[in-house]
Tab-separated table of C-alpha atoms and ligand atoms in Angstrom:
chain	number	residue	atom	x	y	z
A	1	MET	CA	81.457	66.839	90.737
A	2	CYS	CA	80.295	69.499	93.048
A	3	ASP	CA	80.992	67.876	96.429
A	4	ASP	CA	79.472	64.539	95.779
A	5	VAL	CA	77.019	65.464	93.154
A	6	PRO	CA	77.726	65.157	89.464
A	7	LEU	CA	77.484	68.428	87.618
A	8	ALA	CA	76.187	66.869	84.454
A	9	ALA	CA	73.249	65.338	86.510
A	10	MET	CA	72.338	68.755	87.686
A	11	ALA	CA	72.638	70.247	84.138
A	12	GLU	CA	70.462	67.574	82.843
A	13	VAL	CA	67.624	68.292	85.200
A	14	ALA	CA	67.916	72.034	85.639
A	15	GLY	CA	69.204	73.113	82.068
A	16	THR	CA	71.774	75.613	81.381
A	17	PRO	CA	73.146	78.066	81.987
A	18	LEU	CA	73.250	77.134	85.692
A	19	HIS	CA	75.043	78.377	88.610
A	20	VAL	CA	76.031	75.744	91.119
A	21	TYR	CA	77.255	76.529	94.652
A	22	SER	CA	78.989	74.241	97.101
A	23	GLY	CA	77.451	74.668	100.615
A	24	VAL	CA	80.400	72.743	102.098
A	25	LEU	CA	83.043	75.266	100.507
A	26	LEU	CA	80.944	78.345	101.582
A	27	HIS	CA	81.034	76.928	105.231
A	28	THR	CA	84.710	76.081	105.019
A	29	ARG	CA	85.618	79.617	103.641
A	30	VAL	CA	83.821	81.399	106.422
A	31	ARG	CA	85.426	79.190	109.067
A	32	GLU	CA	88.931	79.457	107.641
A	33	LEU	CA	88.658	83.270	107.509
A	34	ASP	CA	87.297	83.472	111.039
A	35	ALA	CA	89.962	81.217	112.426
A	36	ALA	CA	92.749	83.427	110.942
A	37	PHE	CA	91.516	86.346	113.007
A	38	ALA	CA	90.567	84.288	116.056
A	39	ALA	CA	93.407	85.887	118.229
A	40	TYR	CA	91.580	89.110	118.191
A	41	PRO	CA	88.022	90.191	118.872
A	42	HIS	CA	86.312	90.540	115.300
A	43	ASP	CA	83.179	89.983	113.353
A	44	LEU	CA	82.968	88.819	109.737
A	45	HIS	CA	80.431	90.925	108.000
A	46	TYR	CA	79.705	88.981	104.651
A	47	ALA	CA	79.476	91.664	101.738
A	48	ILE	CA	76.029	90.563	100.268
A	49	LYS	CA	77.034	92.337	97.147
A	50	ALA	CA	79.338	89.394	96.119
A	51	ASN	CA	76.313	87.001	96.058
A	52	ALA	CA	72.847	88.047	97.318
A	53	THR	CA	71.061	84.755	96.488
A	54	LEU	CA	69.077	84.136	99.768
A	55	ALA	CA	70.141	80.470	99.992
A	56	VAL	CA	73.832	81.559	99.656
A	57	VAL	CA	73.439	84.230	102.228
A	58	ARG	CA	71.693	81.822	104.701
A	59	GLU	CA	74.524	79.351	104.309
A	60	ILE	CA	77.050	81.938	105.086
A	61	ARG	CA	75.040	83.256	108.114
A	62	SER	CA	74.788	79.737	109.496
A	63	GLN	CA	78.411	79.871	110.014
A	64	GLY	CA	78.314	82.933	112.345
A	65	ALA	CA	79.075	85.655	109.969
A	66	HIS	CA	77.212	89.018	110.026
A	67	ALA	CA	76.154	91.082	107.016
A	68	ASP	CA	77.428	94.116	104.967
A	69	ALA	CA	74.620	95.640	102.975
A	70	ASN	CA	75.240	98.068	100.101
A	71	SER	CA	71.689	99.176	99.253
A	72	GLY	CA	68.086	99.135	100.785
A	73	GLY	CA	67.471	95.797	98.632
A	74	GLU	CA	70.593	94.208	100.326
A	75	ILE	CA	69.205	95.107	103.742
A	76	ASP	CA	66.080	93.286	102.866
A	77	VAL	CA	68.161	90.329	101.717
A	78	ALA	CA	70.029	90.393	105.059
A	79	LEU	CA	66.766	90.487	106.931
A	80	ARG	CA	65.114	87.608	104.951
A	81	ALA	CA	68.160	85.585	105.445
A	82	GLY	CA	67.766	86.043	109.273
A	83	PHE	CA	70.383	88.674	110.258
A	84	THR	CA	69.069	90.902	112.927
A	85	PRO	CA	69.545	94.759	112.408
A	86	ASP	CA	72.326	94.935	114.932
A	87	GLN	CA	74.278	92.395	112.652
A	88	ILE	CA	74.110	94.790	109.667
A	89	VAL	CA	76.430	97.398	108.532
A	90	PHE	CA	75.104	99.689	105.764
A	91	THR	CA	77.735	100.927	103.102
A	92	GLY	CA	77.439	102.657	99.968
A	93	VAL	CA	77.990	105.715	97.851
A	94	GLY	CA	74.802	107.605	97.152
A	95	LYS	CA	72.352	106.304	99.657
A	96	THR	CA	68.934	107.774	99.116
A	97	HIS	CA	66.830	109.718	101.579
A	98	ASP	CA	64.434	106.638	101.889
A	99	GLU	CA	67.273	104.192	102.265
A	100	LEU	CA	68.745	106.338	104.969
A	101	ALA	CA	65.419	106.866	106.809
A	102	ARG	CA	64.713	103.258	106.967
A	103	ALA	CA	68.254	102.461	108.198
A	104	VAL	CA	68.240	105.131	110.887
A	105	THR	CA	64.900	103.854	112.223
A	106	MET	CA	65.972	100.125	112.130
A	107	GLY	CA	68.885	100.358	114.509
A	108	LEU	CA	71.616	98.971	112.366
A	109	LYS	CA	74.946	98.153	113.706
A	110	ALA	CA	76.480	101.110	111.901
A	111	ILE	CA	75.572	103.130	108.922
A	112	ASN	CA	78.979	103.716	107.135
A	113	ALA	CA	78.796	107.325	106.186
A	114	GLU	CA	80.543	108.244	102.793
A	115	SER	CA	80.719	112.094	103.046
A	116	PRO	CA	80.178	115.146	105.169
A	117	GLY	CA	76.888	115.953	103.375
A	118	GLU	CA	75.646	112.319	104.160
A	119	MET	CA	76.567	112.767	107.943
A	120	GLU	CA	74.364	115.882	107.755
A	121	ARG	CA	71.401	114.211	106.161
A	122	ILE	CA	71.692	111.245	108.694
A	123	ASP	CA	71.751	113.606	111.539
A	124	ALA	CA	68.786	115.397	110.333
A	125	ILE	CA	66.658	112.273	109.799
A	126	ALA	CA	67.816	110.887	113.292
A	127	THR	CA	66.752	114.345	114.788
A	128	ALA	CA	63.363	114.160	112.975
A	129	TYR	CA	62.733	110.605	114.423
A	130	SER	CA	64.080	111.553	117.773
A	131	THR	CA	66.460	108.650	117.641
A	132	ARG	CA	70.362	108.248	117.964
A	133	VAL	CA	71.961	106.528	115.064
A	134	ARG	CA	75.265	104.605	115.014
A	135	VAL	CA	77.534	105.910	112.354
A	136	ALA	CA	80.967	104.857	111.084
A	137	LEU	CA	83.071	107.370	108.967
A	138	ARG	CA	84.387	105.932	105.594
A	139	ILE	CA	87.767	107.150	105.076
A	140	ASN	CA	89.410	107.289	101.468
A	141	PRO	CA	93.059	106.824	102.417
A	142	ASP	CA	94.486	107.416	98.989
A	143	VAL	CA	95.853	104.018	98.671
A	144	ASP	CA	96.340	102.084	95.323
A	145	ALA	CA	94.769	98.576	95.712
A	146	GLY	CA	96.866	97.344	92.787
A	147	SER	CA	93.915	95.469	91.297
A	148	HIS	CA	91.722	96.433	88.252
A	149	PRO	CA	90.966	100.096	88.075
A	150	HIS	CA	87.259	99.484	88.093
A	151	ILE	CA	87.549	97.620	91.550
A	152	SER	CA	90.094	99.861	93.087
A	153	THR	CA	88.110	102.149	95.495
A	154	GLY	CA	90.644	103.801	97.833
A	155	LEU	CA	92.252	106.452	95.631
A	156	ARG	CA	91.592	110.105	96.010
A	157	ALA	CA	90.326	109.946	92.410
A	158	ASN	CA	87.711	107.255	93.476
A	159	LYS	CA	84.332	108.373	94.561
A	160	PHE	CA	84.340	106.483	97.839
A	161	GLY	CA	84.676	107.934	101.331
A	162	MET	CA	86.077	111.138	102.762
A	163	THR	CA	89.856	112.266	103.428
A	164	PRO	CA	91.069	111.480	106.861
A	165	ALA	CA	91.079	115.309	107.491
A	166	GLN	CA	87.486	115.807	106.582
A	167	ALA	CA	86.474	112.718	108.760
A	168	HIS	CA	88.392	114.135	111.747
A	169	SER	CA	86.628	117.457	111.463
A	170	MET	CA	83.251	115.799	111.018
A	171	ALA	CA	83.913	113.528	114.028
A	172	LEU	CA	84.781	116.588	116.194
A	173	ALA	CA	81.599	118.551	115.039
A	174	MET	CA	79.365	115.491	115.380
A	175	ALA	CA	80.563	114.482	118.937
A	176	ALA	CA	78.304	117.316	120.153
A	177	ARG	CA	75.144	116.240	118.613
A	178	ASP	CA	72.524	114.283	120.378
A	179	HIS	CA	71.292	112.113	117.615
A	180	LEU	CA	74.583	110.870	116.035
A	181	HIS	CA	76.829	108.352	117.706
A	182	VAL	CA	80.141	107.925	115.817
A	183	VAL	CA	81.078	104.306	116.678
A	184	GLY	CA	83.803	103.380	114.219
A	185	LEU	CA	85.710	104.064	111.155
A	186	HIS	CA	85.531	102.312	107.782
A	187	VAL	CA	87.919	101.764	104.821
A	188	HIS	CA	87.642	99.777	101.772
A	189	VAL	CA	90.562	100.225	99.341
A	190	GLY	CA	89.288	97.759	96.548
A	191	SER	CA	88.636	94.240	95.582
A	192	GLN	CA	90.551	91.153	94.279
A	193	ILE	CA	93.689	92.430	96.293
A	194	THR	CA	96.591	90.189	96.074
A	195	SER	CA	99.313	91.728	98.154
A	196	ALA	CA	99.331	92.871	101.878
A	197	ASP	CA	100.442	96.337	101.502
A	198	PRO	CA	97.195	98.120	100.262
A	199	LEU	CA	95.284	96.042	103.047
A	200	ARG	CA	97.785	97.062	105.630
A	201	ARG	CA	97.885	100.862	104.634
A	202	GLY	CA	93.899	100.897	104.607
A	203	ALA	CA	93.949	99.720	107.988
A	204	ALA	CA	96.574	101.820	109.241
A	205	ALA	CA	94.848	104.943	107.877
A	206	ILE	CA	91.676	104.283	110.204
A	207	ALA	CA	93.854	103.092	113.113
A	208	ASP	CA	95.833	106.390	113.060
A	209	LEU	CA	92.582	108.467	113.024
A	210	ALA	CA	91.153	106.472	115.807
A	211	ARG	CA	94.227	107.232	117.849
A	212	VAL	CA	93.675	110.974	117.144
A	213	LEU	CA	90.012	110.783	117.911
A	214	ALA	CA	90.792	108.928	121.162
A	215	ALA	CA	93.217	111.725	122.059
A	216	ASP	CA	90.321	114.323	121.213
A	217	GLY	CA	88.113	112.431	123.758
A	218	ILE	CA	86.102	110.629	121.044
A	219	PRO	CA	86.329	106.939	121.878
A	220	LEU	CA	85.247	104.335	119.101
A	221	GLU	CA	83.937	100.887	119.303
A	222	HIS	CA	85.254	99.374	116.126
A	223	LEU	CA	87.444	99.604	113.113
A	224	ASP	CA	85.994	98.351	109.905
A	225	VAL	CA	88.650	97.368	107.332
A	226	GLY	CA	86.220	96.459	104.565
A	227	GLY	CA	86.814	93.559	102.180
A	228	GLY	CA	89.124	92.924	99.365
A	229	LEU	CA	90.962	89.861	99.897
A	230	GLY	CA	91.669	88.248	96.332
A	231	ILE	CA	91.693	84.641	95.047
A	232	ALA	CA	93.678	82.794	92.448
A	233	TYR	CA	91.470	82.904	89.304
A	234	GLU	CA	94.231	81.729	87.145
A	235	PRO	CA	96.232	78.629	87.921
A	236	GLY	CA	99.471	79.554	89.730
A	237	GLN	CA	98.397	83.113	90.443
A	238	ALA	CA	100.035	84.522	93.641
A	239	VAL	CA	97.605	85.469	96.392
A	240	LEU	CA	97.503	86.332	100.126
A	241	SER	CA	96.527	83.446	102.436
A	242	VAL	CA	94.077	84.148	105.194
A	243	ASP	CA	96.969	83.927	107.532
A	244	ASP	CA	98.988	86.509	105.479
A	245	TYR	CA	95.842	88.809	105.515
A	246	ALA	CA	95.573	88.608	109.269
A	247	ALA	CA	99.242	89.090	109.686
A	248	ALA	CA	98.888	92.440	107.509
A	249	VAL	CA	95.858	93.792	109.372
A	250	LEU	CA	96.082	92.617	113.028
A	251	PRO	CA	99.355	94.245	114.158
A	252	VAL	CA	97.827	97.668	112.819
A	253	VAL	CA	94.619	97.226	114.642
A	254	ARG	CA	95.744	95.426	117.818
A	255	PRO	CA	97.232	98.542	119.550
A	256	THR	CA	93.949	100.425	119.335
A	257	GLY	CA	92.149	97.761	121.211
A	258	LEU	CA	89.204	98.377	119.074
A	259	ARG	CA	87.003	95.435	117.756
A	260	LEU	CA	87.725	94.630	114.161
A	261	ILE	CA	85.099	94.388	111.452
A	262	LEU	CA	85.979	92.632	108.118
A	263	GLU	CA	83.667	92.665	105.076
A	264	PRO	CA	84.829	89.768	102.992
A	265	GLY	CA	82.791	88.950	99.872
A	266	ARG	CA	84.717	87.404	97.001
A	267	TRP	CA	87.084	85.308	99.155
A	268	ILE	CA	84.160	83.587	100.696
A	269	ALA	CA	81.885	83.006	97.729
A	270	ALA	CA	83.800	83.030	94.518
A	271	PRO	CA	85.429	79.528	94.691
A	272	ALA	CA	82.329	78.016	95.908
A	273	GLY	CA	80.366	78.586	92.680
A	274	VAL	CA	80.675	77.251	89.019
A	275	LEU	CA	78.732	78.382	85.933
A	276	LEU	CA	77.582	75.248	83.802
A	277	THR	CA	77.071	75.948	80.092
A	278	ARG	CA	76.557	73.999	77.125
A	279	VAL	CA	78.138	74.244	73.742
A	280	VAL	CA	75.801	75.462	71.041
A	281	ASP	CA	77.949	76.037	68.056
A	282	MET	CA	81.604	75.616	66.789
A	283	LYS	CA	83.109	77.936	64.279
A	284	VAL	CA	86.649	78.002	62.921
A	285	GLN	CA	88.450	81.242	62.884
A	286	ALA	CA	90.849	82.335	60.203
A	287	ASP	CA	93.929	81.446	62.106
A	288	GLY	CA	92.605	77.792	62.624
A	289	ARG	CA	91.544	78.349	66.278
A	290	TRP	CA	87.871	77.840	67.225
A	291	PHE	CA	85.049	79.854	68.464
A	292	VAL	CA	83.263	77.625	71.104
A	293	ILE	CA	79.876	79.219	71.323
A	294	VAL	CA	78.183	78.407	74.573
A	295	ASP	CA	74.597	79.133	76.080
A	296	ALA	CA	76.006	81.383	78.813
A	297	GLY	CA	77.285	84.838	78.145
A	298	MET	CA	78.051	88.294	79.593
A	299	THR	CA	74.414	88.359	80.897
A	300	ASP	CA	75.224	85.403	83.151
A	301	LEU	CA	78.901	86.223	84.018
A	302	LEU	CA	79.811	89.885	83.355
A	303	ARG	CA	83.303	89.899	84.824
A	304	PRO	CA	85.200	88.963	81.674
A	305	ALA	CA	83.494	91.652	79.651
A	306	LEU	CA	83.587	94.273	82.326
A	307	TYR	CA	87.153	93.870	83.716
A	308	GLY	CA	88.851	91.389	81.193
A	309	ALA	CA	88.599	88.876	84.122
A	310	TRP	CA	90.030	85.428	83.818
A	311	HIS	CA	87.953	82.408	84.620
A	312	THR	CA	89.140	78.768	84.147
A	313	ILE	CA	87.005	76.860	81.843
A	314	GLU	CA	86.826	73.056	81.762
A	315	ALA	CA	85.019	70.308	80.069
A	316	VAL	CA	82.895	68.479	82.493
A	317	THR	CA	83.460	65.330	80.854
A	318	PRO	CA	86.577	65.595	78.785
A	319	ARG	CA	86.842	63.816	75.548
A	320	GLU	CA	89.970	62.020	74.451
A	321	GLY	CA	92.101	63.564	71.798
A	322	THR	CA	94.119	66.481	70.674
A	323	PRO	CA	93.289	69.715	72.512
A	324	ILE	CA	91.765	72.531	70.393
A	325	ALA	CA	92.879	76.300	70.744
A	326	CYS	CA	89.835	78.247	71.147
A	327	ASP	CA	88.011	81.374	72.324
A	328	VAL	CA	84.953	80.518	74.363
A	329	VAL	CA	82.140	83.094	73.528
A	330	GLY	CA	78.614	83.672	74.566
A	331	PRO	CA	75.527	84.255	72.462
A	332	VAL	CA	75.117	87.862	73.339
A	333	CYS	CA	75.307	90.455	70.380
A	334	GLU	CA	78.568	92.093	71.627
A	335	SER	CA	82.131	91.146	70.711
A	336	SER	CA	83.073	91.719	74.407
A	337	ASP	CA	80.844	88.693	75.177
A	338	THR	CA	83.749	86.347	75.529
A	339	LEU	CA	84.051	84.116	78.578
A	340	GLY	CA	87.498	82.999	77.803
A	341	ARG	CA	90.073	84.130	75.125
A	342	GLY	CA	93.013	82.106	74.002
A	343	ARG	CA	92.143	78.838	75.834
A	344	GLU	CA	92.943	75.333	75.248
A	345	LEU	CA	90.292	72.733	75.721
A	346	PRO	CA	90.049	68.901	75.010
A	347	PRO	CA	88.029	68.324	71.811
A	348	VAL	CA	84.425	69.566	72.249
A	349	ALA	CA	81.329	69.156	70.315
A	350	VAL	CA	77.762	70.835	70.143
A	351	GLY	CA	76.005	69.757	73.349
A	352	ASP	CA	78.984	69.300	75.644
A	353	LEU	CA	78.871	70.683	79.056
A	354	LEU	CA	81.619	73.233	80.202
A	355	ALA	CA	82.168	74.430	83.804
A	356	VAL	CA	83.460	78.115	84.306
A	357	ARG	CA	85.170	78.150	87.735
A	358	ASP	CA	85.156	80.492	90.643
A	359	THR	CA	81.914	82.263	89.520
A	360	GLY	CA	80.357	82.176	93.100
A	361	ALA	CA	81.031	86.032	93.568
A	362	TYR	CA	80.022	88.872	91.243
A	363	GLY	CA	78.535	86.177	88.965
A	364	ALA	CA	74.869	85.577	89.205
A	365	ILE	CA	74.296	88.911	90.995
A	366	MET	CA	75.697	90.956	87.982
A	367	ALA	CA	73.266	89.217	85.628
A	368	SER	CA	71.131	91.219	83.181
A	369	ASN	CA	68.292	90.673	80.683
A	370	TYR	CA	70.253	92.134	77.854
A	371	ASN	CA	69.388	90.606	74.621
A	372	ARG	CA	66.169	89.676	76.406
A	373	ARG	CA	67.720	86.748	77.860
A	374	PRO	CA	66.069	85.301	80.972
A	375	ILE	CA	68.251	85.025	84.042
A	376	ALA	CA	69.826	81.615	84.843
A	377	ALA	CA	68.956	79.309	87.480
A	378	GLU	CA	70.865	78.707	90.576
A	379	ALA	CA	71.472	75.365	92.496
A	380	LEU	CA	72.905	74.621	95.982
A	381	VAL	CA	74.743	71.335	96.798
A	382	ASP	CA	74.505	70.660	100.586
A	383	GLY	CA	74.931	67.619	102.703
A	384	SER	CA	71.637	66.221	101.632
A	385	GLY	CA	71.969	66.551	97.891
A	386	TRP	CA	71.116	69.503	95.595
A	387	ARG	CA	68.261	71.625	95.061
A	388	LEU	CA	67.386	74.784	92.925
A	389	VAL	CA	67.644	77.870	95.144
A	390	ARG	CA	66.616	80.345	92.481
A	391	ARG	CA	64.543	79.153	89.638
A	392	ARG	CA	65.181	79.969	85.929
A	393	GLN	CA	63.502	83.291	84.946
A	394	THR	CA	60.923	82.655	82.326
A	395	VAL	CA	60.132	85.079	79.342
A	396	ALA	CA	56.797	85.674	81.008
A	397	ASP	CA	58.737	86.851	84.312
A	398	MET	CA	60.991	88.974	82.261
A	399	LEU	CA	58.385	90.819	80.478
A	400	GLN	CA	55.892	91.206	83.390
A	401	TRP	CA	56.676	94.877	84.008
A	402	ASP	CA	56.216	95.904	80.353
A	403	GLU	CA	52.876	97.613	79.263
L	1	PLP	C1	82.491	98.769	101.058
L	1	PLP	C2	82.742	97.270	100.625
L	1	PLP	N1	82.947	96.404	101.678
L	1	PLP	C3	83.232	95.025	101.177
L	1	PLP	C4	83.220	94.680	99.824
L	1	PLP	C5	83.768	93.342	99.454
L	1	PLP	O1	84.810	93.187	98.675
L	1	PLP	P1	85.524	91.771	98.412
L	1	PLP	O2	84.377	90.994	97.608
L	1	PLP	O3	86.470	92.156	97.531
L	1	PLP	O4	85.945	91.202	99.672
L	1	PLP	C6	83.147	95.668	98.762
L	1	PLP	C7	83.283	95.252	97.273
L	1	PLP	O5	83.750	96.021	96.589
L	1	PLP	C8	82.773	96.899	99.203
L	1	PLP	O6	82.701	98.073	98.386
């Protein structure tokens, strides 16, 4: 079931692969995170990159969250979902001139600047438009997030942000400019973080710099500690609770008195989604284990292929009998197209429905048309039943840009 709706019924009507989201859980997660920080002035800016499906973003907005956009496209998602420009922060390495020009003229809450060069470009655009733009400086604190190297962003070797020393001298130089208003500092050390230390150290890096800037006569408005809070993908996996997270960050930020911004993505959206997929073939391996071949693959859920990520896989209607040892694999022509390696499932047969758990973040949004596979449909369960919130792509949709 997803809330009170049988998954099998949704798959019957909408087909598979199908991403299903629980509106109730999206709401609960936003409220739980918000409550953990209730003792301190803060704003949750949902990281749209985690799941940019409009209906999902609207559900999250309905609970009072604001938005973190990572591209011009995500700014459009935020606007269509109903956020006002002053509720949007704009992050991202490699913002183009056009993206920056639009952001500058829109009056966003802050553009999180990634480099001294980008600060100069923002200043030039703001000067050309005779406007004053709100900027936060993204710091790279050289902190190891302890998560997968592909989702660790806070080490000196990573492409993100500038050193505290660079940010300090930029802030001093920029303070005298008419068209830039340095309003905050930003840090994001990585994603799927499961211990307090990297989050605390990231926050400390910007809190320390904020104190230095205050002494220099440059007062700020906010500290943005990014996202990163991890979830338990594997049964029994140790993670931080939202209260642990607040206990790591608040003592560091509180002495500055600055408003706190958080950019959570995964923690809110991941557990609120499952990917439904049907078994299309079964093949026995040399060692007696099975390949359970399903109709969802790396084109629908890239994380296992990209990061070796674990997602729990269950039969929606488990059959009686001796469990089978298996690898659950997709139909894509790549050996990395494996959704779950070394699993145990109840006996399964062609046509059975499986649910891949915790796919609400970095799932549907990472879909591709590789092997010319149309992109899966997405459904939302809310208090009044369920509905498709993104229709299944057709082959005609997929080919519409080809000559
Ligand atoms: C700048 C920034 N903020 C927020 C997030 C969201 O992170 P998470 O989904 O781990 O909360 C990311 C994702 O990597 C990010 O790059």
